[in-house]
Tab-separated table of C-alpha atoms and ligand atoms in Angstrom:
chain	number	residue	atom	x	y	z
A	948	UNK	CA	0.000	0.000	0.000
A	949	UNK	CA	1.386	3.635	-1.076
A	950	UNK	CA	-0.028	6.579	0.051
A	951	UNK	CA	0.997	9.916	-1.952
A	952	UNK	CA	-0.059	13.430	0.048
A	953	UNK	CA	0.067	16.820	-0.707
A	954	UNK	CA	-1.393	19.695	1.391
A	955	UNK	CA	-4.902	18.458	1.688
A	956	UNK	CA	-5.266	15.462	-0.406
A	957	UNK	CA	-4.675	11.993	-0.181
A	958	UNK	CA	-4.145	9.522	-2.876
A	959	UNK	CA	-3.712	5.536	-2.365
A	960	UNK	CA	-2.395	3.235	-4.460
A	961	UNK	CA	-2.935	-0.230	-3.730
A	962	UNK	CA	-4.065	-2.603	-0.864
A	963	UNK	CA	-3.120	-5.940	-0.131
A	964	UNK	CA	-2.727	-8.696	1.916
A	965	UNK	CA	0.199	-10.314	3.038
A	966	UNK	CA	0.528	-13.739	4.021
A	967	UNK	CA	1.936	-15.173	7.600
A	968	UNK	CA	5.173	-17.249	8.168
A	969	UNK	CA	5.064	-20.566	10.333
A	970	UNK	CA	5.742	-18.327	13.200
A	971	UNK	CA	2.066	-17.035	13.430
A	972	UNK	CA	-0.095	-20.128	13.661
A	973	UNK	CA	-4.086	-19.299	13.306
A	974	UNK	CA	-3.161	-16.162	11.203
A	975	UNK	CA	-4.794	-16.462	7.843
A	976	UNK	CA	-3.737	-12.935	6.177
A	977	UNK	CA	-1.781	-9.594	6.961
A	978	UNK	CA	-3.396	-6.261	6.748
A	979	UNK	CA	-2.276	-2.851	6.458
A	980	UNK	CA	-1.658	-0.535	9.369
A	981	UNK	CA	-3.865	2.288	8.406
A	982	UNK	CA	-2.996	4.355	11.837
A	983	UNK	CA	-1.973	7.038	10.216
A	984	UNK	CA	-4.689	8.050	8.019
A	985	UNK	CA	-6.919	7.486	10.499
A	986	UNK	CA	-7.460	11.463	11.293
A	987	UNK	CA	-7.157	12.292	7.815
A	988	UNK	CA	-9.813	10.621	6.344
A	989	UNK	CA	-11.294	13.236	4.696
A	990	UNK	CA	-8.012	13.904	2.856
A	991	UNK	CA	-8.473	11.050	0.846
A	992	UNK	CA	-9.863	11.442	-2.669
A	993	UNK	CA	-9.608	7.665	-3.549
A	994	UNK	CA	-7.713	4.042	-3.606
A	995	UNK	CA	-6.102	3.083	-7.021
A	996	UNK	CA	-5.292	-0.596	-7.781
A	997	UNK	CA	-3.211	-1.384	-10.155
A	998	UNK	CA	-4.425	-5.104	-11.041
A	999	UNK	CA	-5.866	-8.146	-9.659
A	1000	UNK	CA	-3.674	-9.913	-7.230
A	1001	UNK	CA	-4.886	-10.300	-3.712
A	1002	UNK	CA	-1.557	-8.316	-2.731
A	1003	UNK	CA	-2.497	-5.389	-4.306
A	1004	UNK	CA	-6.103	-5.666	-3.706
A	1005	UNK	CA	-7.069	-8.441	-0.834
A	1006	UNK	CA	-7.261	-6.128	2.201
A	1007	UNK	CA	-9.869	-3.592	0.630
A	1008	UNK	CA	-12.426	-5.413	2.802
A	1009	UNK	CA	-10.820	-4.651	5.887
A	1010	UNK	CA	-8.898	-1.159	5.244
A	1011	UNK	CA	-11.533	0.437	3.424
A	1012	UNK	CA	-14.080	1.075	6.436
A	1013	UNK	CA	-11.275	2.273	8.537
A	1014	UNK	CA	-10.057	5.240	5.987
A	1015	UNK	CA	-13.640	6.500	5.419
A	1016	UNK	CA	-14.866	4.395	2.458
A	1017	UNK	CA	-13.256	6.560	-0.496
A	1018	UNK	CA	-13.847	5.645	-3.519
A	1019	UNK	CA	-11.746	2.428	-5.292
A	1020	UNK	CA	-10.547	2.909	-8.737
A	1021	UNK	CA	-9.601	0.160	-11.230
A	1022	UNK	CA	-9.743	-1.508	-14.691
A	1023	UNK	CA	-12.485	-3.489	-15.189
A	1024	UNK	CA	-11.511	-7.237	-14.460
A	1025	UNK	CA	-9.918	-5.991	-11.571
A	1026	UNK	CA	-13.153	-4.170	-10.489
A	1027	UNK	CA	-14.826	-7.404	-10.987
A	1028	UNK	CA	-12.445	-9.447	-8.403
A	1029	UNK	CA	-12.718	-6.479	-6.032
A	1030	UNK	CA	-16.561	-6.636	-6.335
A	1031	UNK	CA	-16.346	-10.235	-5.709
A	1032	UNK	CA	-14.150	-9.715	-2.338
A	1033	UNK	CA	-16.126	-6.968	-1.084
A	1034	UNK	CA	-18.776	-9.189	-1.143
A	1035	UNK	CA	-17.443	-12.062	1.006
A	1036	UNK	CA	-16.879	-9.748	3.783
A	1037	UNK	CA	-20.344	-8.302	3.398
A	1038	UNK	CA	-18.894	-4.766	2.709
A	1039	UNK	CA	-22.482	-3.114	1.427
A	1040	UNK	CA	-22.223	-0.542	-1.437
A	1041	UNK	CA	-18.825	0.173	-2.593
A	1042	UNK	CA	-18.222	3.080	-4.356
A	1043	UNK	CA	-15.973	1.261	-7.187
A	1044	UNK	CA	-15.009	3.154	-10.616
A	1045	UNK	CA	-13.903	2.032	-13.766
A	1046	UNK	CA	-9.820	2.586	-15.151
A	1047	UNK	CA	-9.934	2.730	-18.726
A	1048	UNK	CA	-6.231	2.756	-19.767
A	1049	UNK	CA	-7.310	3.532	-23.442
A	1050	UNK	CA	-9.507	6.229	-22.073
A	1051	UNK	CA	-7.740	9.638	-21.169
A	1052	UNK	CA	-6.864	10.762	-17.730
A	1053	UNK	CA	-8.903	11.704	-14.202
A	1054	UNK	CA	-8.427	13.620	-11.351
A	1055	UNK	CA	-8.272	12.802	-7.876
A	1056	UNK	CA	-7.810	15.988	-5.960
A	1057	UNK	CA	-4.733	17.637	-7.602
A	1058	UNK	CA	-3.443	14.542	-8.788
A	1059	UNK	CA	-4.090	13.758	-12.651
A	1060	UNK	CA	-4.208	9.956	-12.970
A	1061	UNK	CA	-3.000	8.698	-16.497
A	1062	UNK	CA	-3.101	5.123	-16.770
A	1063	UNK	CA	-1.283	2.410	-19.079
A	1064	UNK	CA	-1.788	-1.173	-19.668
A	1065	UNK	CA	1.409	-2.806	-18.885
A	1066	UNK	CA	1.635	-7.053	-18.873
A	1067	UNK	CA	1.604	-9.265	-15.593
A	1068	UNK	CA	0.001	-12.656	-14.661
A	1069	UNK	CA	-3.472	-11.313	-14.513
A	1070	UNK	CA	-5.575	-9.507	-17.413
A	1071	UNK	CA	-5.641	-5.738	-17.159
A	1072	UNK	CA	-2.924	-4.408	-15.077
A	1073	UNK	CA	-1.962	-1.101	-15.530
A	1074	UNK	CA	1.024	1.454	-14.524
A	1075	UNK	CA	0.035	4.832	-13.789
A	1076	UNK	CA	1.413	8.201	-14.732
A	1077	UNK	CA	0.874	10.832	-11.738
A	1078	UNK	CA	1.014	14.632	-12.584
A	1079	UNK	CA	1.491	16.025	-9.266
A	1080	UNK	CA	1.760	19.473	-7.823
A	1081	UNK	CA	5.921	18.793	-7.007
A	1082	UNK	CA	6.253	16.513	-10.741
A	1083	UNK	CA	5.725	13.651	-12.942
A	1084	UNK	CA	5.774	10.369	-11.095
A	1085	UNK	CA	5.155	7.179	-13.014
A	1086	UNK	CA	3.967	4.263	-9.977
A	1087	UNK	CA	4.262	0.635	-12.250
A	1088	UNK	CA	3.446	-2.174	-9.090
A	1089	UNK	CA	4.141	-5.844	-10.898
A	1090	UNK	CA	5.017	-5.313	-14.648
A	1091	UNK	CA	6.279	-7.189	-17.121
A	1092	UNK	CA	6.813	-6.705	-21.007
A	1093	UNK	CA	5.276	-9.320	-22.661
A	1094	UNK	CA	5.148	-8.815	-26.783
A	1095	UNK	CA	2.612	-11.851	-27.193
A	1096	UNK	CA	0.719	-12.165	-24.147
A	1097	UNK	CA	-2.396	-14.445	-24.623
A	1098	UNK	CA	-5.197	-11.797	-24.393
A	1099	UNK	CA	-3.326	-9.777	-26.992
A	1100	UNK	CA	-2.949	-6.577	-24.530
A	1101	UNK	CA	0.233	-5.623	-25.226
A	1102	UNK	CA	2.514	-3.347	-22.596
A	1103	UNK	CA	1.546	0.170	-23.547
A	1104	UNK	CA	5.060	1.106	-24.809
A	1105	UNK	CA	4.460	4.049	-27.053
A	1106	UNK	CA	1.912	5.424	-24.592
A	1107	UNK	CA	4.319	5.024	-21.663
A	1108	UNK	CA	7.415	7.496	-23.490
A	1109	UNK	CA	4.615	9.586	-24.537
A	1110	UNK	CA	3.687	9.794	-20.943
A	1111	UNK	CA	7.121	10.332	-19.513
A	1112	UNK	CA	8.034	12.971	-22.111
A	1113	UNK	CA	9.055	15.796	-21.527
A	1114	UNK	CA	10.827	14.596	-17.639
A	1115	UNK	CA	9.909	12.648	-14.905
A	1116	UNK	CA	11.215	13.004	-11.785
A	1117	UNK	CA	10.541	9.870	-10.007
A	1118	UNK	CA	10.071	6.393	-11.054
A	1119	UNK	CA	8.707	4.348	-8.341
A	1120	UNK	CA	8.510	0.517	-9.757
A	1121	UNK	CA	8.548	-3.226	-9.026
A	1122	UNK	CA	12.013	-4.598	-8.627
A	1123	UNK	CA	11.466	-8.243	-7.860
A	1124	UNK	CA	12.589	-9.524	-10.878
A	1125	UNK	CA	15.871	-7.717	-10.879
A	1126	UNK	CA	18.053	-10.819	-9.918
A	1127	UNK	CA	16.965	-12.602	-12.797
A	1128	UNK	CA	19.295	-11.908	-15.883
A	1129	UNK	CA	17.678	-11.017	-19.236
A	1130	UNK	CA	13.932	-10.544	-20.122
A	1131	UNK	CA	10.869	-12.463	-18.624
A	1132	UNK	CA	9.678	-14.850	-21.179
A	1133	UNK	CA	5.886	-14.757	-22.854
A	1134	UNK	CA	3.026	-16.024	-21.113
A	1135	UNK	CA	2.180	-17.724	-24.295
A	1136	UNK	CA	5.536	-20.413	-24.208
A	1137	UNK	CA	3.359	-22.215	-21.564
A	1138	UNK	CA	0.906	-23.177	-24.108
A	1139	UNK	CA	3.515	-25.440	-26.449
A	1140	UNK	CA	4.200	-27.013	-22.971
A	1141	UNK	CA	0.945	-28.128	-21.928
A	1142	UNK	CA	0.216	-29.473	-25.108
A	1143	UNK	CA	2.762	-31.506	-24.791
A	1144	UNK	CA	1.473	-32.938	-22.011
A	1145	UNK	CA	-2.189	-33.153	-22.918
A	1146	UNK	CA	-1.255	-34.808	-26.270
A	1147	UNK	CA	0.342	-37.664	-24.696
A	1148	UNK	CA	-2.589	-37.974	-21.448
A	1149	UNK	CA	-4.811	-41.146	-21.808
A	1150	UNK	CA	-6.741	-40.424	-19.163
A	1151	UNK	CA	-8.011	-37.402	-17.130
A	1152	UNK	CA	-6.188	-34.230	-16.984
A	1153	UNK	CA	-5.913	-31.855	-13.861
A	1154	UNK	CA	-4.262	-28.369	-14.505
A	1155	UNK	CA	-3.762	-26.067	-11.219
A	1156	UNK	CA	-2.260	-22.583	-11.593
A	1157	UNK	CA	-3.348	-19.308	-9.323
A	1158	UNK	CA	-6.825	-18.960	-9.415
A	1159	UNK	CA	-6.048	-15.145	-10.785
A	1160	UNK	CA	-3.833	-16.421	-14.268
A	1161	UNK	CA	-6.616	-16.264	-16.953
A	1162	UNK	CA	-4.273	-16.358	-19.492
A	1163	UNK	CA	-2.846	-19.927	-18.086
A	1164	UNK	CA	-6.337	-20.816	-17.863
A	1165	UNK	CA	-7.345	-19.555	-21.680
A	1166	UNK	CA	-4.235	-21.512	-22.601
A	1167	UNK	CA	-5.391	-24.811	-21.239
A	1168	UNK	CA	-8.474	-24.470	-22.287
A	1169	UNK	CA	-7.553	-23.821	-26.111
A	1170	UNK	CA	-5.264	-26.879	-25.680
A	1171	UNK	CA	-7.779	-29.311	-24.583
A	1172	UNK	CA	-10.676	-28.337	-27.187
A	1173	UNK	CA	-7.855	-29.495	-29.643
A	1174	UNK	CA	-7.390	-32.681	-28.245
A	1175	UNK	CA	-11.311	-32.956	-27.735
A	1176	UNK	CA	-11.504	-32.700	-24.456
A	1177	UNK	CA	-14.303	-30.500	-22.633
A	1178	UNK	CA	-13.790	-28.201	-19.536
A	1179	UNK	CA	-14.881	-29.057	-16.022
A	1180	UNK	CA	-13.679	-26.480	-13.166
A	1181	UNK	CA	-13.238	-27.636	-9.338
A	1182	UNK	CA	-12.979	-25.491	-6.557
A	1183	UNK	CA	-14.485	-22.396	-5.223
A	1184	UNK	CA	-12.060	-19.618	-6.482
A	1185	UNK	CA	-11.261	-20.921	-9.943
A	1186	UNK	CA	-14.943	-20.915	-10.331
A	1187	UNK	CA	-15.358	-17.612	-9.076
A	1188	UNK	CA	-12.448	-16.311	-11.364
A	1189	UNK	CA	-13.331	-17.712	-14.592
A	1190	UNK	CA	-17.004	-16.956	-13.943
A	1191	UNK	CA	-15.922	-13.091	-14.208
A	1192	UNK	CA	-13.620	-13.550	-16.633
A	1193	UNK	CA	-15.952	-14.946	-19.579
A	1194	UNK	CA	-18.690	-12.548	-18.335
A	1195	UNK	CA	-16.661	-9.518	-19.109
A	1196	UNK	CA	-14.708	-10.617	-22.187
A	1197	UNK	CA	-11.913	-12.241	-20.918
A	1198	UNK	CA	-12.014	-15.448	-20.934
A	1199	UNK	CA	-13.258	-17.362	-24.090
A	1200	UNK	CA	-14.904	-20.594	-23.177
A	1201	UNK	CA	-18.427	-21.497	-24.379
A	1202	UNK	CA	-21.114	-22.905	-22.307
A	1203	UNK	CA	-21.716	-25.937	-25.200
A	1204	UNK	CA	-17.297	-26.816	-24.033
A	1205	UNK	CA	-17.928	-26.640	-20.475
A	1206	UNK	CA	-19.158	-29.444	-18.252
A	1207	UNK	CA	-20.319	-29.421	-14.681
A	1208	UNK	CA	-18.958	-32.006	-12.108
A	1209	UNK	CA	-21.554	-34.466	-11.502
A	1210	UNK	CA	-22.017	-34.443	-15.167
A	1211	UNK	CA	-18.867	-35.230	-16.256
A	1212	UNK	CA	-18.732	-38.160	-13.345
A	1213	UNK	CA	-20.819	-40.218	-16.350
A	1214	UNK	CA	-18.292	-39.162	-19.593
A	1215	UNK	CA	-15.380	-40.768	-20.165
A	1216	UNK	CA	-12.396	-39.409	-18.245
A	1217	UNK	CA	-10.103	-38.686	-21.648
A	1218	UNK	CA	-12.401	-36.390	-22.864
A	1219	UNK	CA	-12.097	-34.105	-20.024
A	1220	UNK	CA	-9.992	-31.340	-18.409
A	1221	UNK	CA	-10.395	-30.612	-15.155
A	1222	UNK	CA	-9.208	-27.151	-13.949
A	1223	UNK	CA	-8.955	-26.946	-10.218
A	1224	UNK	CA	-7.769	-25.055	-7.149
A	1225	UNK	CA	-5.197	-25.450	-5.040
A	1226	UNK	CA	-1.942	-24.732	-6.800
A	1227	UNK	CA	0.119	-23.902	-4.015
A	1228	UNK	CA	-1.015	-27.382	-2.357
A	1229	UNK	CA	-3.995	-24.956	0.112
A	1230	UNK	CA	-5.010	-27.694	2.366
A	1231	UNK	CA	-8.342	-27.334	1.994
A	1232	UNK	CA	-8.386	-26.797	-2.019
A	1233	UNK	CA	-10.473	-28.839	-4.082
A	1234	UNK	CA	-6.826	-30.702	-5.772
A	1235	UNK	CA	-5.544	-31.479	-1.702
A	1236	UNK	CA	-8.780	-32.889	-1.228
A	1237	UNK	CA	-8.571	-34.852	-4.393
A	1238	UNK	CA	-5.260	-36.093	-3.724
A	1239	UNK	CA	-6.926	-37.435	-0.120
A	1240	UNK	CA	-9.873	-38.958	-1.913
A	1241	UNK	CA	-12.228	-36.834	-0.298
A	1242	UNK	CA	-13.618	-34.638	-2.849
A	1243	UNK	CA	-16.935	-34.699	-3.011
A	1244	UNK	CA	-17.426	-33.679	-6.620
A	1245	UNK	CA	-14.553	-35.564	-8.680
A	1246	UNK	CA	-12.345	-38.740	-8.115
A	1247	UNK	CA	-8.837	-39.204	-9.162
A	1248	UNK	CA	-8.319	-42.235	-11.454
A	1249	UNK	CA	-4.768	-44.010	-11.229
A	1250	UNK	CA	-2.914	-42.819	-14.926
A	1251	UNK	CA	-4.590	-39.025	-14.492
A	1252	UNK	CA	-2.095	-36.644	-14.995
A	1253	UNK	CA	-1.800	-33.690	-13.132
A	1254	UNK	CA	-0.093	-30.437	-13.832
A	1255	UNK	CA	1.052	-27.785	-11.058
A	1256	UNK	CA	1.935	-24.516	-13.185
A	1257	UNK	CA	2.524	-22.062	-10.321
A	1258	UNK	CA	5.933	-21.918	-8.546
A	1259	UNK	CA	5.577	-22.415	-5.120
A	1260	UNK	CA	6.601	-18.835	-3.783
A	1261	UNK	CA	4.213	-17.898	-0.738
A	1262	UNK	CA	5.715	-18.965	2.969
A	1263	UNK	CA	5.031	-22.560	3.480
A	1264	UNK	CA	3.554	-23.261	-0.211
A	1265	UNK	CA	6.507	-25.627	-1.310
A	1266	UNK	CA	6.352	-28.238	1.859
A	1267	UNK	CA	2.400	-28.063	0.844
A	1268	UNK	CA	2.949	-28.333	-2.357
A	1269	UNK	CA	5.238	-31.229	-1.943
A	1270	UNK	CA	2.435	-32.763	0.352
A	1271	UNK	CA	-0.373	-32.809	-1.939
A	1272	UNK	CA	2.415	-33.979	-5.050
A	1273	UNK	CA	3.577	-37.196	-3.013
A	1274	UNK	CA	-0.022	-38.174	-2.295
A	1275	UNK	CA	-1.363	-37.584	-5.653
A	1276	UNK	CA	2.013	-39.954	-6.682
A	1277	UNK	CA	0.522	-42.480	-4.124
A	1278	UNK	CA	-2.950	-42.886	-5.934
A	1279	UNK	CA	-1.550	-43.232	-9.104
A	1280	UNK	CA	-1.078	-40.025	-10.878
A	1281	UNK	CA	1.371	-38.680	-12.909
A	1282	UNK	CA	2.430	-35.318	-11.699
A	1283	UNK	CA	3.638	-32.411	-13.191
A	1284	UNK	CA	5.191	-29.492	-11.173
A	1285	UNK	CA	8.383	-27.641	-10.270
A	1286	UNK	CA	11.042	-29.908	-9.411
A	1287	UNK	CA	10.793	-31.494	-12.780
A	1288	UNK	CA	11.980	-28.290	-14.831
A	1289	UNK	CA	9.427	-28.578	-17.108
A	1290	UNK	CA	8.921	-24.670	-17.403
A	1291	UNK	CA	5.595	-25.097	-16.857
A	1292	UNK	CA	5.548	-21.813	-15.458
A	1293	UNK	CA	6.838	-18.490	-16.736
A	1294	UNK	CA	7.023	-15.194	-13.799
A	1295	UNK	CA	4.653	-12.296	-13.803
A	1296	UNK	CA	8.006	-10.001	-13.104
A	1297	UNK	CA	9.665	-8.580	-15.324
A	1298	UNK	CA	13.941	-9.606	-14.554
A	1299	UNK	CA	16.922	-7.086	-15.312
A	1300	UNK	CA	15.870	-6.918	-19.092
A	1301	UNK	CA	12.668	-5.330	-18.572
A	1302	UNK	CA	13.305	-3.238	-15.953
A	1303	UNK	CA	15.989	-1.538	-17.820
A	1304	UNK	CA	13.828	-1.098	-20.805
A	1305	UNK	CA	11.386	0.970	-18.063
A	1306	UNK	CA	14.052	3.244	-16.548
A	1307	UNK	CA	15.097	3.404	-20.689
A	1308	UNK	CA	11.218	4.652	-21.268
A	1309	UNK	CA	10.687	6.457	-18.523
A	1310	UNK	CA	14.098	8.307	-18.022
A	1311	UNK	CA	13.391	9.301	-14.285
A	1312	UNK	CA	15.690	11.474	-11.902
A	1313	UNK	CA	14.813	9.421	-9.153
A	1314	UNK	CA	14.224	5.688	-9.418
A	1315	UNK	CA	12.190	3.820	-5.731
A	1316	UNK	CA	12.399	0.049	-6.235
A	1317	UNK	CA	9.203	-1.654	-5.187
A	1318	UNK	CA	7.485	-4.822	-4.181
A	1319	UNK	CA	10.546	-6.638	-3.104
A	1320	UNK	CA	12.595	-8.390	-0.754
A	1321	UNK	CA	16.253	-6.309	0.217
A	1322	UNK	CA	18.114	-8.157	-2.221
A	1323	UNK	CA	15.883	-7.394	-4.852
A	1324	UNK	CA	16.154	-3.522	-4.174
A	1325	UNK	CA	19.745	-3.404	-3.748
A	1326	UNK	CA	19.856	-5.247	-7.433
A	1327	UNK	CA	17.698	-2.541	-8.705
A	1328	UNK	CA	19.572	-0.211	-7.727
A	1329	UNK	CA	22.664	-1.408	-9.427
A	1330	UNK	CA	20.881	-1.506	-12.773
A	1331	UNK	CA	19.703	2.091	-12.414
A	1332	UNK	CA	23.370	2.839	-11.753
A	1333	UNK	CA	24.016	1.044	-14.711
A	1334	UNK	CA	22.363	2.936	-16.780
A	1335	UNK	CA	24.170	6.234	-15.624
A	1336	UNK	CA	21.782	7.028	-12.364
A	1337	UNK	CA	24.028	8.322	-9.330
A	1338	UNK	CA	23.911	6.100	-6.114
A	1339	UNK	CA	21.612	9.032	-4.020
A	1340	UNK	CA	18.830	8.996	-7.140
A	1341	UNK	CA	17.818	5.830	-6.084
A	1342	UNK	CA	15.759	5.764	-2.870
A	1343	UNK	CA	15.689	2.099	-1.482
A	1344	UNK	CA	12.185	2.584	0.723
A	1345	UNK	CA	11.447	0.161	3.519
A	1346	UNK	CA	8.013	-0.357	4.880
A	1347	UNK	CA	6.971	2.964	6.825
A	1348	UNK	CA	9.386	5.016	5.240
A	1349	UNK	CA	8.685	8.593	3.986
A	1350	UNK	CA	9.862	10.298	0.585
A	1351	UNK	CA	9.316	13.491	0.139
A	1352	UNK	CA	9.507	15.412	-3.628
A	1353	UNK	CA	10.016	19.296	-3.129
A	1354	UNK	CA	11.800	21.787	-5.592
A	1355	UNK	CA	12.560	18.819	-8.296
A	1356	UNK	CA	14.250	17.032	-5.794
A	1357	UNK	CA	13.333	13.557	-3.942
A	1358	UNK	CA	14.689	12.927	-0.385
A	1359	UNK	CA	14.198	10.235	2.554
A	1360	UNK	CA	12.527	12.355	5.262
A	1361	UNK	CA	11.872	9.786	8.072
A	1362	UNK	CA	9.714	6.897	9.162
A	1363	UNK	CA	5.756	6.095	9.944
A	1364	UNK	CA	5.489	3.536	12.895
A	1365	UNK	CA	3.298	0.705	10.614
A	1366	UNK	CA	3.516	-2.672	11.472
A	1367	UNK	CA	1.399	-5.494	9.417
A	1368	UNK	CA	-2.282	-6.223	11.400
A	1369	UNK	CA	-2.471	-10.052	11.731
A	1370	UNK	CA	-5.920	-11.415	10.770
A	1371	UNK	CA	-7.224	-14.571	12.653
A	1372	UNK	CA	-8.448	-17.063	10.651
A	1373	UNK	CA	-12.571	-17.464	11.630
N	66	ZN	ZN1	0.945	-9.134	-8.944
């Protein structure tokens, strides 16, 4: 969560969840400590998110009724997911508004919002270009440059120098990647890979990725309808995901290729592809249940072959992972997933390439490195300097910490108390 203030306006970008280590049993998610918006509420003109992952948008439900209820602003996928988690918590009315990124620009207070597409693991993320009272600052959360992504959005390039012309004085962007040497490959490579893999199935196939990764989704769908097979989805938030997606264009999957559960109990098993939840190995998914033999609404055959397309990157996702592999092994299955190197999944971040070809489009004075670990920042900051940036134009920002842009410049000005709000699990 970022919060940019002026004199007497408030803009936020982002607002997600974090997830707990094995040192916090019972916690289910991390919130944001809000504490110090709380008495300037009516500063805030709105919350921007940037695209739908539940760490960018997952603790709406609980932040929003603390800061006042402002308005949330985002594309329209991402709206839909929002809408969707609102909902669970019972969060009545939400005043949500639509991001257009090939629409032109709002304002929020004195802010002017222009928005980009830019490519990720979920449809319809977006960077955003703010025109502020003290300069240009382009904010670009989880970004990649993807020249053949599978919905055919491609990263808003020209738009993006357009944007940053004619100087911008900070660029404040997602440095996660910046370990990894060259350029992030294409979401579409996973497509060759999984029909591979379906080609040679005889029996069923299970694909698992995050619930959130249309694309990986579109891709096994299209691969299956080739080697007649028809859909059947297991597990709550796939559903849910998919649902939205072919409602507002997203997804293309027609009713006539999709089969429900108990319907596809009676067809025969190699004509189907299941897609299910659970791909970090959740203990209550729908595929951890499967692997148990206690899903109510599908069985695993021995010979079904199973493929885990997510790297196992949350706290405590690979030991599950690993758990729900070995017992899916144990009935029988043929299983596909990270150890075997298959590249069966390709990263949402962009590495070193791209994020040189951003600070190359964006040209900023000052460069903040984002959504990372230390190690990531400190890389970042080697590849501005790199590319000519002096060590004190990059600001490496640690949660709590305070920038402040005055007079064309950009300097550390001190630190917010904030620590992360466990959530109990209910
Ligand atoms: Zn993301």
């Amino acid at each position: 969560m970022f919060v940019y203030e002026s004199d007497d306006d408030i803009l936020v970008i982002d607002c997600g969840i974090d997830f707990p280590d094995e040192t916090m049993p019972g916690v289910e998610v991390i919130v944001p400590d809000v504490s110090y918006l709380r008495d300037k509420v009516d500063k805030i003109r709105g919350v921007i998110i940037t695209h739908g992952h539940v760490d960018h948008f997952g603790a709406l439900p609980f932040v929003l009724p603390r800061i006042g209820n402002p308005p949330v602003y985002a594309t329209r996928l991402v709206k839909g997911f929002i809408r969707v988690r609102l909902a669970e918590f019972a969060i009545s009315r939400p005043k949500l508004r639509l991001i257009d990124p090939d629409d032109k620009s709002f304002n929020l207070g004195p802010f002017e919002i222009l928005p980009f597409r830019v490519n990720h693991s979920v449809p319809d993320s977006i960077g955003l270009c703010l025109n502020t009272p003290a300069g240009k600052i382009f904010h670009v959360a989880d970004f990649k440059f993807d020249l053949t992504p599978v919905d055919g959005r491609v990263f808003q390039i020209a738009k993006t120098a357009r944007l940053a012309y004619p100087e911008v004085l900070a660029l404040v962007s997602d440095c996660l990647g910046a370990t990894t040497p060259g350029f992030t490959g294409s979401e579409r490579e996973i497509e060759k890979i999984f029909s591979q893999i379906i080609r040679e199935a005889e029996g069923q196939v299970f694909v698992t990725t995050v619930s959130s990764n249309i694309s990986r989704f579109q891709q096994a769908i299209r691969v299956s309808l080739q080697h007649n097979r028809k859909i059947v989805i297991l597990g709550r938030s796939v559903r849910e995901k998919i649902e939205i997606s072919r409602k507002l264009g997203y997804l293309k999957l027609n009713q006539s290729d999709f089969v429900s559960p108990q319907k596809a109990r009676n067809l025969s098993q190699d004509k189907l592809t299941y897609l299910v939840a659970g791909s970090y190995g959740q203990p209550n998914s729908a595929l951890a249940r499967l692997a148990q033999g206690t899903y109510r609404d599908a069985k695993l055959e021995k010979g079904a072959v199973v493929i885990f397309s997510a790297d196992p990157s949350p706290p405590g996702s690979r030991e599950a992972m690993d758990l729900v592999v070995d017992n899916l092994t144990l009935k029988g299955a043929r299983v596909h997933y990270y150890e075997i190197q298959e590249n069966l999944h390709v990263s949402g971040h962009g590495s070193a390439g791209d994020i040189r070809l951003l600070f190359a489009l964006v040209k900023p004075k000052y460069f903040i490195p984002i959504g990372g670990d230390p190690r990531h920042i400190r890389a970042y900051s080697f590849l501005a300097q790199e590319m000519g940036a002096k060590e004190d134009q990059v600001l490496e920002l640690f949660n709590g910490e305070v920038v402040q842009f005055a007079n064309n410049q950009a300097q550390m000005v001190g630190k917010i108390k904030v620590k992360g709000i466990p959530v109990k699990s209910t």
